[in-house]
Amino acid sequence: MDVVARHLAAIDRLRARDLPPGGAGHHTVELETGRPGTASDDFHALREAMAQRLGARWGEAPPWGQLTLRLRLSRGERIPEPWATLCLRTDELDVWRTEEVWLAVGVADRDEADAIHLLATVTRTPPP
C-alpha cells in the first residue's frame, strides 16, 4: 500500500470514530511525523497528493489559509477548537464537509524547534 493510500485509510478510520453528541468535539491524529530539521516540502507534497484524492471523493476545495484566524486570535476573539489550535500549528488546511463531519488535513510546521507533522482532524464544529 502506498503512503497516500495508507493515510487515506487512517482518515477513513478517523471519520468512523464516534464524536461526542451535541456538536462539540474533535479528533486529531498525526498521520506522519518528521524529525526536527526535516524539510517540509515532502510533507506539503504528500498533503497535496492526499488533497487530490480526497477532492475526487468530496469535491475540489482550495486550501484555507490560517493567517486570518491567527489575527483574530491575537485580537482576543474566541475561535472554537479544533480550529484555534490548527491555525497556530498550520499555515493552510485542506477542508471538506462529509456528511455531518468536517475533515481538515494540514502540515504542522510552524514551530522550527518541533518535528513536522501531517495532521488530520475530524470535528462537527464548522470552521469559523
GROMACS .gro file of C-alpha atoms in nm:
model
  128
    1MET     CA    1   0.000   0.000   0.000
    2ASP     CA    2   0.143   0.337  -0.095
    3VAL     CA    3   0.181   0.612   0.164
    4VAL     CA    4  -0.114   0.818   0.035
    5ALA     CA    5  -0.345   0.516   0.043
    6ARG     CA    6  -0.226   0.431   0.394
    7HIS     CA    7  -0.304   0.782   0.517
    8LEU     CA    8  -0.643   0.784   0.343
    9ALA     CA    9  -0.729   0.458   0.521
   10ALA     CA   10  -0.631   0.623   0.851
   11ILE     CA   11  -0.860   0.916   0.767
   12ASP     CA   12  -1.146   0.676   0.695
   13ARG     CA   13  -1.091   0.513   1.035
   14LEU     CA   14  -1.078   0.857   1.197
   15ARG     CA   15  -1.408   0.958   1.036
   16ALA     CA   16  -1.567   0.636   1.165
   17ARG     CA   17  -1.481   0.716   1.528
   18ASP     CA   18  -1.759   0.847   1.747
   19LEU     CA   19  -1.761   1.215   1.827
   20PRO     CA   20  -1.938   1.337   2.139
   21PRO     CA   21  -2.307   1.408   2.069
   22GLY     CA   22  -2.431   1.763   2.055
   23GLY     CA   23  -2.186   1.928   1.820
   24ALA     CA   24  -1.858   1.992   2.001
   25GLY     CA   25  -1.571   1.750   1.998
   26HIS     CA   26  -1.297   1.655   1.762
   27HIS     CA   27  -1.024   1.401   1.697
   28THR     CA   28  -0.682   1.493   1.560
   29VAL     CA   29  -0.421   1.239   1.457
   30GLU     CA   30  -0.065   1.271   1.336
   31LEU     CA   31  -0.054   1.073   1.014
   32GLU     CA   32   0.320   1.118   0.974
   33THR     CA   33   0.596   1.279   1.177
   34GLY     CA   34   0.935   1.402   1.063
   35ARG     CA   35   1.243   1.468   1.269
   36PRO     CA   36   1.339   1.823   1.369
   37GLY     CA   37   1.520   1.979   1.076
   38THR     CA   38   1.331   1.770   0.817
   39ALA     CA   39   1.241   1.973   0.509
   40SER     CA   40   0.870   2.041   0.497
   41ASP     CA   41   0.847   2.019   0.114
   42ASP     CA   42   0.790   1.642   0.123
   43PHE     CA   43   0.510   1.682   0.380
   44HIS     CA   44   0.342   1.953   0.172
   45ALA     CA   45   0.368   1.738  -0.141
   46LEU     CA   46   0.210   1.448   0.047
   47ARG     CA   47  -0.070   1.676   0.173
   48GLU     CA   48  -0.134   1.793  -0.183
   49ALA     CA   49  -0.144   1.434  -0.313
   50MET     CA   50  -0.393   1.346  -0.042
   51ALA     CA   51  -0.600   1.657  -0.120
   52GLN     CA   52  -0.625   1.548  -0.485
   53ARG     CA   53  -0.760   1.207  -0.386
   54LEU     CA   54  -0.992   1.346  -0.120
   55GLY     CA   55  -1.107   1.612  -0.365
   56ALA     CA   56  -1.204   1.336  -0.609
   57ARG     CA   57  -1.423   1.189  -0.333
   58TRP     CA   58  -1.588   1.503  -0.194
   59GLY     CA   59  -1.517   1.780  -0.442
   60GLU     CA   60  -1.228   2.012  -0.501
   61ALA     CA   61  -1.167   2.268  -0.227
   62PRO     CA   62  -0.899   2.537  -0.225
   63PRO     CA   63  -0.668   2.536   0.078
   64TRP     CA   64  -0.781   2.751   0.370
   65GLY     CA   65  -0.514   2.998   0.478
   66GLN     CA   66  -0.479   3.031   0.855
   67LEU     CA   67  -0.343   3.387   0.883
   68THR     CA   68  -0.686   3.547   0.933
   69LEU     CA   69  -0.767   3.309   1.218
   70ARG     CA   70  -0.432   3.383   1.384
   71LEU     CA   71  -0.502   3.756   1.357
   72ARG     CA   72  -0.849   3.709   1.506
   73LEU     CA   73  -0.697   3.510   1.795
   74SER     CA   74  -0.435   3.779   1.856
   75ARG     CA   75  -0.715   4.037   1.885
   76GLY     CA   76  -0.876   3.830   2.158
   77GLU     CA   77  -1.154   3.671   1.956
   78ARG     CA   78  -1.259   3.328   2.075
   79ILE     CA   79  -1.201   3.071   1.799
   80PRO     CA   80  -1.353   2.727   1.868
   81GLU     CA   81  -1.144   2.413   1.887
   82PRO     CA   82  -1.002   2.243   1.695
   83TRP     CA   83  -0.967   2.544   1.465
   84ALA     CA   84  -0.780   2.761   1.718
   85THR     CA   85  -0.507   2.502   1.767
   86LEU     CA   86  -0.491   2.411   1.398
   87CYS     CA   87  -0.442   2.774   1.293
   88LEU     CA   88  -0.149   2.806   1.532
   89ARG     CA   89   0.015   2.487   1.406
   90THR     CA   90  -0.050   2.511   1.028
   91ASP     CA   91  -0.031   2.777   0.757
   92GLU     CA   92  -0.310   2.623   0.549
   93LEU     CA   93  -0.557   2.338   0.565
   94ASP     CA   94  -0.748   2.136   0.312
   95VAL     CA   95  -1.105   2.118   0.443
   96TRP     CA   96  -1.411   1.918   0.339
   97ARG     CA   97  -1.754   1.866   0.486
   98THR     CA   98  -1.851   1.500   0.468
   99GLU     CA   99  -2.197   1.413   0.593
  100GLU     CA  100  -2.218   1.576   0.939
  101VAL     CA  101  -1.841   1.594   0.994
  102TRP     CA  102  -1.572   1.839   0.887
  103LEU     CA  103  -1.234   1.694   0.782
  104ALA     CA  104  -0.916   1.904   0.780
  105VAL     CA  105  -0.570   1.796   0.662
  106GLY     CA  106  -0.262   2.010   0.711
  107VAL     CA  107   0.110   2.022   0.777
  108ALA     CA  108   0.214   2.142   1.122
  109ASP     CA  109   0.549   2.304   1.052
  110ARG     CA  110   0.523   2.649   1.210
  111ASP     CA  111   0.747   2.567   1.509
  112GLU     CA  112   1.104   2.518   1.383
  113ALA     CA  113   1.205   2.356   1.712
  114ASP     CA  114   0.935   2.088   1.677
  115ALA     CA  115   0.908   1.797   1.436
  116ILE     CA  116   0.692   1.838   1.127
  117HIS     CA  117   0.356   1.660   1.145
  118LEU     CA  118   0.100   1.569   0.881
  119LEU     CA  119  -0.230   1.614   1.067
  120ALA     CA  120  -0.587   1.506   1.005
  121THR     CA  121  -0.878   1.633   1.215
  122VAL     CA  122  -1.246   1.546   1.222
  123THR     CA  123  -1.499   1.763   1.400
  124ARG     CA  124  -1.865   1.860   1.395
  125THR     CA  125  -1.768   2.223   1.469
  126PRO     CA  126  -1.772   2.421   1.144
  127PRO     CA  127  -1.473   2.639   1.062
  128PRO     CA  128  -1.516   2.997   1.184
   0.00000   0.00000   0.00000
